[in-house]
Amino acid sequence: IVTYQTTITSQIDPSWEFTRDTRGHGCASAARGAKLLMRLPCAKLQLESGYLGAYNVSGSKGYDERGCMLKINPIRLVGGWEAGYALDYHTLSSEYLGEDEYGHPQFETARSEVGELLYRLKYRSEKALVKVLSLTASEFVKSRKWPVEIVLPVPPSRSGRGFQPVPLLAKAIAQNLGIPVSLDAVVKVKDTPELKSVYKLEERTCLLQDAYVVVVPEVSEKRVLLVDDLYRSGATLNAVAACLKAIGGVRCVYAVTCTKTRSKR
């Protein structure tokens, strides 16, 4: 357990004011004030599990409605990087309920706190949730003391998809860490089928061979933080990390994702 203090300035709605919840954490609720300066009173940060975050806004702009900090359960990711973690599993449980009228299987799924917010960001385009997710991720990165110098998002698997949350997360994480971000340093140059339908890791790895190139020379000799939203088999993250080392000449790669699936699909 590490005890720390931090100060955060955030532009907020003029109708909010600074209050504290029952644990002494900073919150914002209805009243006046155009800018908010918060100091967390010696909040406890547990490195491997438990509550982690910097501040929360109760009933506003995508923060958890209870005014609580996100609970995380960091999971070590093993791959072609110096160190990597997912903040939590994406789901806690999934119960089969039967089939709908069209014969499609139906499930009742319980998600982790991070998983629920990521689901809403990824599939409902609730962009306000970028703030709490990126802040939780950046505070975790700080706790690991990784000497990262630049943040890179994992390129989207399909360029035609309308909403891409990963570049938004990477940009916000870089801002929280006070380091640059390069949104286009790595690009995908080879079309691949949807990897969700490919179940074998070896097949995924083969499909992603030579799929990425580094187009920004400024990443050379840098310590890179690679950001993605959801970790499945690790094939994509490994392919991008290998590209950065082999083609981009980066010094080392660290990886952080919001969540990890329980299976490798």
PDB file of C-alpha atoms in Angstrom:
ATOM      1  CA  ILE A   1       0.000   0.000   0.000  1.00  0.00           C
ATOM      2  CA  VAL A   2       1.335   3.418  -0.986  1.00  0.00           C
ATOM      3  CA  THR A   3       0.000   6.653   0.436  1.00  0.00           C
ATOM      4  CA  TYR A   4       0.028   9.635  -1.887  1.00  0.00           C
ATOM      5  CA  GLN A   5      -1.360  13.119  -2.344  1.00  0.00           C
ATOM      6  CA  THR A   6      -2.216  14.852  -5.559  1.00  0.00           C
ATOM      7  CA  THR A   7      -3.791  18.043  -6.838  1.00  0.00           C
ATOM      8  CA  ILE A   8      -5.969  18.072  -9.942  1.00  0.00           C
ATOM      9  CA  THR A   9      -7.476  21.030 -11.767  1.00  0.00           C
ATOM     10  CA  SER A  10     -10.514  20.258 -13.891  1.00  0.00           C
ATOM     11  CA  GLN A  11     -12.887  22.397 -15.908  1.00  0.00           C
ATOM     12  CA  ILE A  12     -16.362  21.491 -14.742  1.00  0.00           C
ATOM     13  CA  ASP A  13     -19.923  22.602 -15.123  1.00  0.00           C
ATOM     14  CA  PRO A  14     -20.672  25.917 -13.306  1.00  0.00           C
ATOM     15  CA  SER A  15     -23.470  24.204 -11.367  1.00  0.00           C
ATOM     16  CA  TRP A  16     -21.127  21.878  -9.440  1.00  0.00           C
ATOM     17  CA  GLU A  17     -19.328  22.355  -6.161  1.00  0.00           C
ATOM     18  CA  PHE A  18     -16.618  20.474  -4.315  1.00  0.00           C
ATOM     19  CA  THR A  19     -17.824  18.095  -1.591  1.00  0.00           C
ATOM     20  CA  ARG A  20     -16.497  14.898  -0.022  1.00  0.00           C
ATOM     21  CA  ASP A  21     -17.985  11.441   0.123  1.00  0.00           C
ATOM     22  CA  THR A  22     -18.057   9.229   3.210  1.00  0.00           C
ATOM     23  CA  ARG A  23     -14.474   8.036   2.656  1.00  0.00           C
ATOM     24  CA  GLY A  24     -13.121  11.577   2.323  1.00  0.00           C
ATOM     25  CA  HIS A  25     -12.637  11.377  -1.449  1.00  0.00           C
ATOM     26  CA  GLY A  26     -13.218  14.422  -3.580  1.00  0.00           C
ATOM     27  CA  CYS A  27     -16.572  14.716  -5.346  1.00  0.00           C
ATOM     28  CA  ALA A  28     -18.447  17.403  -7.228  1.00  0.00           C
ATOM     29  CA  SER A  29     -22.175  18.033  -6.929  1.00  0.00           C
ATOM     30  CA  ALA A  30     -24.781  20.705  -7.572  1.00  0.00           C
ATOM     31  CA  ALA A  31     -23.866  24.309  -6.655  1.00  0.00           C
ATOM     32  CA  ARG A  32     -21.616  27.066  -8.105  1.00  0.00           C
ATOM     33  CA  GLY A  33     -18.009  27.205  -9.345  1.00  0.00           C
ATOM     34  CA  ALA A  34     -16.562  27.322 -12.850  1.00  0.00           C
ATOM     35  CA  LYS A  35     -13.199  25.692 -12.076  1.00  0.00           C
ATOM     36  CA  LEU A  36     -12.453  23.091  -9.465  1.00  0.00           C
ATOM     37  CA  LEU A  37      -9.149  22.559  -7.685  1.00  0.00           C
ATOM     38  CA  MET A  38      -9.132  19.353  -5.640  1.00  0.00           C
ATOM     39  CA  ARG A  39      -6.630  17.881  -3.241  1.00  0.00           C
ATOM     40  CA  LEU A  40      -7.100  14.256  -2.319  1.00  0.00           C
ATOM     41  CA  PRO A  41      -6.530  13.835   1.432  1.00  0.00           C
ATOM     42  CA  CYS A  42      -3.814  11.198   1.527  1.00  0.00           C
ATOM     43  CA  ALA A  43      -5.795   8.665  -0.515  1.00  0.00           C
ATOM     44  CA  LYS A  44      -4.526   5.094  -0.279  1.00  0.00           C
ATOM     45  CA  LEU A  45      -3.409   3.474  -3.484  1.00  0.00           C
ATOM     46  CA  GLN A  46      -3.223  -0.306  -3.620  1.00  0.00           C
ATOM     47  CA  LEU A  47      -0.906  -1.386  -6.422  1.00  0.00           C
ATOM     48  CA  GLU A  48      -2.220  -4.827  -7.285  1.00  0.00           C
ATOM     49  CA  SER A  49      -5.928  -4.572  -6.421  1.00  0.00           C
ATOM     50  CA  GLY A  50      -8.505  -2.351  -4.807  1.00  0.00           C
ATOM     51  CA  TYR A  51      -9.565   1.216  -5.362  1.00  0.00           C
ATOM     52  CA  LEU A  52      -7.526   3.430  -7.644  1.00  0.00           C
ATOM     53  CA  GLY A  53      -8.314   6.803  -9.151  1.00  0.00           C
ATOM     54  CA  ALA A  54      -7.821  10.459  -8.581  1.00  0.00           C
ATOM     55  CA  TYR A  55     -11.239  12.011  -8.315  1.00  0.00           C
ATOM     56  CA  ASN A  56     -14.867  11.337  -9.043  1.00  0.00           C
ATOM     57  CA  VAL A  57     -17.883  13.358  -9.997  1.00  0.00           C
ATOM     58  CA  SER A  58     -21.180  12.284  -8.529  1.00  0.00           C
ATOM     59  CA  GLY A  59     -24.072  12.169 -10.976  1.00  0.00           C
ATOM     60  CA  SER A  60     -22.266  13.969 -13.790  1.00  0.00           C
ATOM     61  CA  LYS A  61     -20.487  13.642 -17.106  1.00  0.00           C
ATOM     62  CA  GLY A  62     -19.986   9.886 -17.105  1.00  0.00           C
ATOM     63  CA  TYR A  63     -18.416   9.325 -13.685  1.00  0.00           C
ATOM     64  CA  ASP A  64     -19.615   6.468 -11.616  1.00  0.00           C
ATOM     65  CA  GLU A  65     -23.024   7.399 -10.243  1.00  0.00           C
ATOM     66  CA  ARG A  66     -22.134   6.520  -6.650  1.00  0.00           C
ATOM     67  CA  GLY A  67     -19.364   9.090  -6.475  1.00  0.00           C
ATOM     68  CA  CYS A  68     -16.832   6.297  -5.845  1.00  0.00           C
ATOM     69  CA  MET A  69     -13.412   5.707  -7.297  1.00  0.00           C
ATOM     70  CA  LEU A  70     -13.159   2.875  -9.777  1.00  0.00           C
ATOM     71  CA  LYS A  71     -12.245  -0.442  -8.271  1.00  0.00           C
ATOM     72  CA  ILE A  72      -9.485  -2.180 -10.244  1.00  0.00           C
ATOM     73  CA  ASN A  73      -7.914  -5.609 -10.140  1.00  0.00           C
ATOM     74  CA  PRO A  74      -4.755  -5.329 -12.263  1.00  0.00           C
ATOM     75  CA  ILE A  75      -3.927  -8.423 -14.322  1.00  0.00           C
ATOM     76  CA  ARG A  76      -0.389  -8.942 -15.561  1.00  0.00           C
ATOM     77  CA  LEU A  77      -0.138  -9.317 -19.337  1.00  0.00           C
ATOM     78  CA  VAL A  78       2.705 -11.454 -20.654  1.00  0.00           C
ATOM     79  CA  GLY A  79       4.026 -10.668 -24.132  1.00  0.00           C
ATOM     80  CA  GLY A  80       6.574  -8.805 -26.190  1.00  0.00           C
ATOM     81  CA  TRP A  81       6.827  -5.852 -23.836  1.00  0.00           C
ATOM     82  CA  GLU A  82       8.831  -5.021 -20.731  1.00  0.00           C
ATOM     83  CA  ALA A  83       5.707  -4.861 -18.556  1.00  0.00           C
ATOM     84  CA  GLY A  84       1.981  -4.839 -19.195  1.00  0.00           C
ATOM     85  CA  TYR A  85      -1.307  -4.850 -17.290  1.00  0.00           C
ATOM     86  CA  ALA A  86      -5.053  -4.809 -17.829  1.00  0.00           C
ATOM     87  CA  LEU A  87      -6.855  -2.819 -15.153  1.00  0.00           C
ATOM     88  CA  ASP A  88      -9.425  -5.589 -14.611  1.00  0.00           C
ATOM     89  CA  TYR A  89     -11.307  -8.414 -16.259  1.00  0.00           C
ATOM     90  CA  HIS A  90     -14.013  -7.200 -18.606  1.00  0.00           C
ATOM     91  CA  THR A  91     -16.726  -9.428 -17.148  1.00  0.00           C
ATOM     92  CA  LEU A  92     -17.290 -11.003 -13.744  1.00  0.00           C
ATOM     93  CA  SER A  93     -19.840 -13.605 -14.841  1.00  0.00           C
ATOM     94  CA  SER A  94     -22.044 -14.527 -17.785  1.00  0.00           C
ATOM     95  CA  GLU A  95     -25.137 -16.713 -17.398  1.00  0.00           C
ATOM     96  CA  TYR A  96     -26.807 -18.377 -20.366  1.00  0.00           C
ATOM     97  CA  LEU A  97     -30.524 -17.544 -20.424  1.00  0.00           C
ATOM     98  CA  GLY A  98     -31.612 -19.396 -23.538  1.00  0.00           C
ATOM     99  CA  GLU A  99     -32.350 -18.282 -27.081  1.00  0.00           C
ATOM    100  CA  ASP A 100     -34.435 -15.404 -28.373  1.00  0.00           C
ATOM    101  CA  GLU A 101     -37.173 -15.733 -30.987  1.00  0.00           C
ATOM    102  CA  TYR A 102     -34.532 -15.738 -33.734  1.00  0.00           C
ATOM    103  CA  GLY A 103     -32.494 -18.547 -32.186  1.00  0.00           C
ATOM    104  CA  HIS A 104     -29.705 -16.268 -30.913  1.00  0.00           C
ATOM    105  CA  PRO A 105     -28.209 -17.184 -27.522  1.00  0.00           C
ATOM    106  CA  GLN A 106     -28.945 -14.710 -24.740  1.00  0.00           C
ATOM    107  CA  PHE A 107     -26.763 -14.070 -21.683  1.00  0.00           C
ATOM    108  CA  GLU A 108     -27.012 -12.105 -18.462  1.00  0.00           C
ATOM    109  CA  THR A 109     -23.571 -10.552 -18.064  1.00  0.00           C
ATOM    110  CA  ALA A 110     -22.099  -8.892 -14.985  1.00  0.00           C
ATOM    111  CA  ARG A 111     -19.154  -6.614 -15.744  1.00  0.00           C
ATOM    112  CA  SER A 112     -16.414  -5.199 -13.557  1.00  0.00           C
ATOM    113  CA  GLU A 113     -16.591  -1.470 -12.816  1.00  0.00           C
ATOM    114  CA  VAL A 114     -13.984  -0.729 -15.466  1.00  0.00           C
ATOM    115  CA  GLY A 115     -15.636  -3.202 -17.839  1.00  0.00           C
ATOM    116  CA  GLU A 116     -19.039  -1.559 -17.516  1.00  0.00           C
ATOM    117  CA  LEU A 117     -17.678   1.901 -18.274  1.00  0.00           C
ATOM    118  CA  LEU A 118     -15.613   0.595 -21.171  1.00  0.00           C
ATOM    119  CA  TYR A 119     -18.694  -1.167 -22.568  1.00  0.00           C
ATOM    120  CA  ARG A 120     -20.638   2.086 -22.466  1.00  0.00           C
ATOM    121  CA  LEU A 121     -17.775   3.983 -24.076  1.00  0.00           C
ATOM    122  CA  LYS A 122     -17.080   1.367 -26.753  1.00  0.00           C
ATOM    123  CA  TYR A 123     -20.604   0.343 -27.743  1.00  0.00           C
ATOM    124  CA  ARG A 124     -22.740   3.332 -26.717  1.00  0.00           C
ATOM    125  CA  SER A 125     -20.212   6.052 -27.596  1.00  0.00           C
ATOM    126  CA  GLU A 126     -20.468   7.712 -24.164  1.00  0.00           C
ATOM    127  CA  LYS A 127     -17.380   9.844 -24.725  1.00  0.00           C
ATOM    128  CA  ALA A 128     -17.587  11.513 -21.305  1.00  0.00           C
ATOM    129  CA  LEU A 129     -16.352   8.230 -19.807  1.00  0.00           C
ATOM    130  CA  VAL A 130     -12.930   8.749 -21.397  1.00  0.00           C
ATOM    131  CA  LYS A 131     -12.008  11.013 -18.491  1.00  0.00           C
ATOM    132  CA  VAL A 132     -12.481   8.551 -15.630  1.00  0.00           C
ATOM    133  CA  LEU A 133     -11.060   5.584 -17.553  1.00  0.00           C
ATOM    134  CA  SER A 134      -7.967   7.480 -18.719  1.00  0.00           C
ATOM    135  CA  LEU A 135      -7.402   8.974 -15.285  1.00  0.00           C
ATOM    136  CA  THR A 136      -7.602   5.557 -13.628  1.00  0.00           C
ATOM    137  CA  ALA A 137      -5.186   4.119 -16.195  1.00  0.00           C
ATOM    138  CA  SER A 138      -2.690   6.974 -15.903  1.00  0.00           C
ATOM    139  CA  GLU A 139      -2.675   6.834 -12.098  1.00  0.00           C
ATOM    140  CA  PHE A 140      -1.946   3.115 -12.338  1.00  0.00           C
ATOM    141  CA  VAL A 141       0.917   3.752 -14.775  1.00  0.00           C
ATOM    142  CA  LYS A 142       2.340   6.314 -12.360  1.00  0.00           C
ATOM    143  CA  SER A 143       2.135   3.787  -9.535  1.00  0.00           C
ATOM    144  CA  ARG A 144       4.269   1.348 -11.553  1.00  0.00           C
ATOM    145  CA  LYS A 145       6.916   4.044 -12.112  1.00  0.00           C
ATOM    146  CA  TRP A 146       7.305   3.094 -15.756  1.00  0.00           C
ATOM    147  CA  PRO A 147       9.738   5.565 -17.409  1.00  0.00           C
ATOM    148  CA  VAL A 148       7.492   6.111 -20.440  1.00  0.00           C
ATOM    149  CA  GLU A 149       8.207   9.019 -22.783  1.00  0.00           C
ATOM    150  CA  ILE A 150       5.410   8.825 -25.353  1.00  0.00           C
ATOM    151  CA  VAL A 151       1.939   7.258 -25.607  1.00  0.00           C
ATOM    152  CA  LEU A 152       0.780   5.326 -28.684  1.00  0.00           C
ATOM    153  CA  PRO A 153      -2.680   3.837 -29.286  1.00  0.00           C
ATOM    154  CA  VAL A 154      -3.055   0.413 -30.854  1.00  0.00           C
ATOM    155  CA  PRO A 155      -4.390   1.066 -34.384  1.00  0.00           C
ATOM    156  CA  PRO A 156      -8.029   0.101 -35.004  1.00  0.00           C
ATOM    157  CA  SER A 157      -8.621  -3.314 -36.527  1.00  0.00           C
ATOM    158  CA  ARG A 158     -11.047  -1.783 -39.027  1.00  0.00           C
ATOM    159  CA  SER A 159     -10.441   1.742 -40.310  1.00  0.00           C
ATOM    160  CA  GLY A 160     -14.046   2.175 -41.464  1.00  0.00           C
ATOM    161  CA  ARG A 161     -15.534   1.923 -37.984  1.00  0.00           C
ATOM    162  CA  GLY A 162     -17.160   5.222 -37.030  1.00  0.00           C
ATOM    163  CA  PHE A 163     -16.252   5.635 -33.350  1.00  0.00           C
ATOM    164  CA  GLN A 164     -12.739   4.715 -32.198  1.00  0.00           C
ATOM    165  CA  PRO A 165     -12.297   4.969 -28.388  1.00  0.00           C
ATOM    166  CA  VAL A 166      -8.615   3.954 -28.183  1.00  0.00           C
ATOM    167  CA  PRO A 167      -7.122   7.176 -29.663  1.00  0.00           C
ATOM    168  CA  LEU A 168      -9.268   9.197 -27.244  1.00  0.00           C
ATOM    169  CA  LEU A 169      -8.039   7.136 -24.289  1.00  0.00           C
ATOM    170  CA  ALA A 170      -4.407   7.395 -25.418  1.00  0.00           C
ATOM    171  CA  LYS A 171      -4.632  11.153 -25.857  1.00  0.00           C
ATOM    172  CA  ALA A 172      -6.179  11.634 -22.411  1.00  0.00           C
ATOM    173  CA  ILE A 173      -3.677   9.291 -20.724  1.00  0.00           C
ATOM    174  CA  ALA A 174      -0.775  11.197 -22.306  1.00  0.00           C
ATOM    175  CA  GLN A 175      -2.231  14.484 -21.073  1.00  0.00           C
ATOM    176  CA  ASN A 176      -2.579  13.083 -17.540  1.00  0.00           C
ATOM    177  CA  LEU A 177       1.020  11.817 -17.618  1.00  0.00           C
ATOM    178  CA  GLY A 178       2.357  15.058 -19.103  1.00  0.00           C
ATOM    179  CA  ILE A 179       4.037  13.361 -22.070  1.00  0.00           C
ATOM    180  CA  PRO A 180       3.433  13.481 -25.850  1.00  0.00           C
ATOM    181  CA  VAL A 181       1.056  11.239 -27.771  1.00  0.00           C
ATOM    182  CA  SER A 182       1.373  10.123 -31.384  1.00  0.00           C
ATOM    183  CA  LEU A 183      -1.949   8.907 -32.758  1.00  0.00           C
ATOM    184  CA  ASP A 184      -0.607   7.878 -36.162  1.00  0.00           C
ATOM    185  CA  ALA A 185       2.861   6.502 -35.375  1.00  0.00           C
ATOM    186  CA  VAL A 186       1.733   2.958 -36.128  1.00  0.00           C
ATOM    187  CA  VAL A 187      -0.668   2.218 -38.980  1.00  0.00           C
ATOM    188  CA  LYS A 188      -2.276  -0.993 -40.166  1.00  0.00           C
ATOM    189  CA  VAL A 189      -1.406  -1.679 -43.812  1.00  0.00           C
ATOM    190  CA  LYS A 190      -2.959  -5.113 -44.309  1.00  0.00           C
ATOM    191  CA  ASP A 191      -6.648  -6.011 -44.216  1.00  0.00           C
ATOM    192  CA  THR A 192      -7.451  -8.907 -41.913  1.00  0.00           C
ATOM    193  CA  PRO A 193     -10.697 -10.704 -41.078  1.00  0.00           C
ATOM    194  CA  GLU A 194     -12.461  -9.946 -37.825  1.00  0.00           C
ATOM    195  CA  LEU A 195     -10.236 -11.621 -35.239  1.00  0.00           C
ATOM    196  CA  LYS A 196     -13.168 -12.401 -32.961  1.00  0.00           C
ATOM    197  CA  SER A 197     -14.118 -15.140 -35.419  1.00  0.00           C
ATOM    198  CA  VAL A 198     -10.581 -16.613 -35.382  1.00  0.00           C
ATOM    199  CA  TYR A 199     -10.192 -18.763 -32.269  1.00  0.00           C
ATOM    200  CA  LYS A 200      -6.630 -20.075 -32.512  1.00  0.00           C
ATOM    201  CA  LEU A 201      -3.845 -17.758 -31.363  1.00  0.00           C
ATOM    202  CA  GLU A 202      -1.500 -19.178 -34.006  1.00  0.00           C
ATOM    203  CA  GLU A 203      -3.961 -18.247 -36.763  1.00  0.00           C
ATOM    204  CA  ARG A 204      -4.406 -14.737 -35.388  1.00  0.00           C
ATOM    205  CA  THR A 205      -0.655 -14.267 -35.188  1.00  0.00           C
ATOM    206  CA  CYS A 206      -0.253 -15.451 -38.776  1.00  0.00           C
ATOM    207  CA  LEU A 207      -2.971 -13.104 -40.025  1.00  0.00           C
ATOM    208  CA  LEU A 208      -1.298 -10.135 -38.325  1.00  0.00           C
ATOM    209  CA  GLN A 209       2.175 -10.825 -39.692  1.00  0.00           C
ATOM    210  CA  ASP A 210       3.457  -7.702 -41.487  1.00  0.00           C
ATOM    211  CA  ALA A 211       0.109  -5.998 -40.811  1.00  0.00           C
ATOM    212  CA  TYR A 212       1.649  -2.881 -39.177  1.00  0.00           C
ATOM    213  CA  VAL A 213       4.299  -0.326 -40.022  1.00  0.00           C
ATOM    214  CA  VAL A 214       5.812   2.576 -38.092  1.00  0.00           C
ATOM    215  CA  VAL A 215       5.564   5.859 -40.019  1.00  0.00           C
ATOM    216  CA  VAL A 216       6.759   8.346 -37.387  1.00  0.00           C
ATOM    217  CA  PRO A 217      10.555   8.299 -36.838  1.00  0.00           C
ATOM    218  CA  GLU A 218      10.249  10.305 -33.612  1.00  0.00           C
ATOM    219  CA  VAL A 219       9.459   7.108 -31.660  1.00  0.00           C
ATOM    220  CA  SER A 220      12.977   5.766 -32.276  1.00  0.00           C
ATOM    221  CA  GLU A 221      14.905   5.186 -29.030  1.00  0.00           C
ATOM    222  CA  LYS A 222      11.824   6.140 -26.990  1.00  0.00           C
ATOM    223  CA  ARG A 223      10.230   4.288 -24.091  1.00  0.00           C
ATOM    224  CA  VAL A 224       6.704   3.749 -25.357  1.00  0.00           C
ATOM    225  CA  LEU A 225       3.408   3.260 -23.524  1.00  0.00           C
ATOM    226  CA  LEU A 226       1.089   1.246 -25.759  1.00  0.00           C
ATOM    227  CA  VAL A 227      -2.626   1.711 -24.997  1.00  0.00           C
ATOM    228  CA  ASP A 228      -5.581  -0.478 -25.960  1.00  0.00           C
ATOM    229  CA  ASP A 229      -9.120  -0.831 -24.665  1.00  0.00           C
ATOM    230  CA  LEU A 230      -9.726  -4.587 -24.537  1.00  0.00           C
ATOM    231  CA  TYR A 231      -7.148  -7.419 -24.356  1.00  0.00           C
ATOM    232  CA  ARG A 232      -8.238 -10.784 -25.748  1.00  0.00           C
ATOM    233  CA  SER A 233      -5.562 -13.191 -26.995  1.00  0.00           C
ATOM    234  CA  GLY A 234      -2.790 -10.578 -27.110  1.00  0.00           C
ATOM    235  CA  ALA A 235      -2.126 -11.214 -30.813  1.00  0.00           C
ATOM    236  CA  THR A 236      -2.741  -7.605 -31.860  1.00  0.00           C
ATOM    237  CA  LEU A 237      -0.813  -6.057 -28.982  1.00  0.00           C
ATOM    238  CA  ASN A 238       2.119  -8.400 -29.604  1.00  0.00           C
ATOM    239  CA  ALA A 239       2.118  -7.625 -33.333  1.00  0.00           C
ATOM    240  CA  VAL A 240       2.209  -3.869 -32.690  1.00  0.00           C
ATOM    241  CA  ALA A 241       4.910  -4.190 -30.002  1.00  0.00           C
ATOM    242  CA  ALA A 242       7.048  -6.327 -32.326  1.00  0.00           C
ATOM    243  CA  CYS A 243       6.628  -3.775 -35.114  1.00  0.00           C
ATOM    244  CA  LEU A 244       7.684  -0.926 -32.817  1.00  0.00           C
ATOM    245  CA  LYS A 245      10.846  -2.772 -31.810  1.00  0.00           C
ATOM    246  CA  ALA A 246      11.797  -4.212 -35.205  1.00  0.00           C
ATOM    247  CA  ILE A 247      10.830  -1.294 -37.468  1.00  0.00           C
ATOM    248  CA  GLY A 248      10.411   1.692 -35.173  1.00  0.00           C
ATOM    249  CA  GLY A 249      13.573   1.133 -33.159  1.00  0.00           C
ATOM    250  CA  VAL A 250      11.925   1.940 -29.835  1.00  0.00           C
ATOM    251  CA  ARG A 251      13.948   1.365 -26.696  1.00  0.00           C
ATOM    252  CA  CYS A 252      11.240  -0.498 -24.796  1.00  0.00           C
ATOM    253  CA  VAL A 253       7.479  -1.010 -24.733  1.00  0.00           C
ATOM    254  CA  TYR A 254       5.054  -0.917 -21.808  1.00  0.00           C
ATOM    255  CA  ALA A 255       1.391  -1.835 -22.267  1.00  0.00           C
ATOM    256  CA  VAL A 256      -1.839  -0.956 -20.498  1.00  0.00           C
ATOM    257  CA  THR A 257      -5.389  -1.908 -21.411  1.00  0.00           C
ATOM    258  CA  CYS A 258      -8.652  -1.097 -19.689  1.00  0.00           C
ATOM    259  CA  THR A 259      -9.853  -4.691 -19.461  1.00  0.00           C
ATOM    260  CA  LYS A 260      -9.053  -8.284 -20.361  1.00  0.00           C
ATOM    261  CA  THR A 261     -11.490 -10.956 -21.483  1.00  0.00           C
ATOM    262  CA  ARG A 262     -11.662 -14.150 -19.457  1.00  0.00           C
ATOM    263  CA  SER A 263     -11.285 -16.250 -22.593  1.00  0.00           C
ATOM    264  CA  LYS A 264      -8.836 -15.609 -25.442  1.00  0.00           C
ATOM    265  CA  ARG A 265     -11.563 -15.059 -27.998  1.00  0.00           C
TER     266      ARG A 265
END
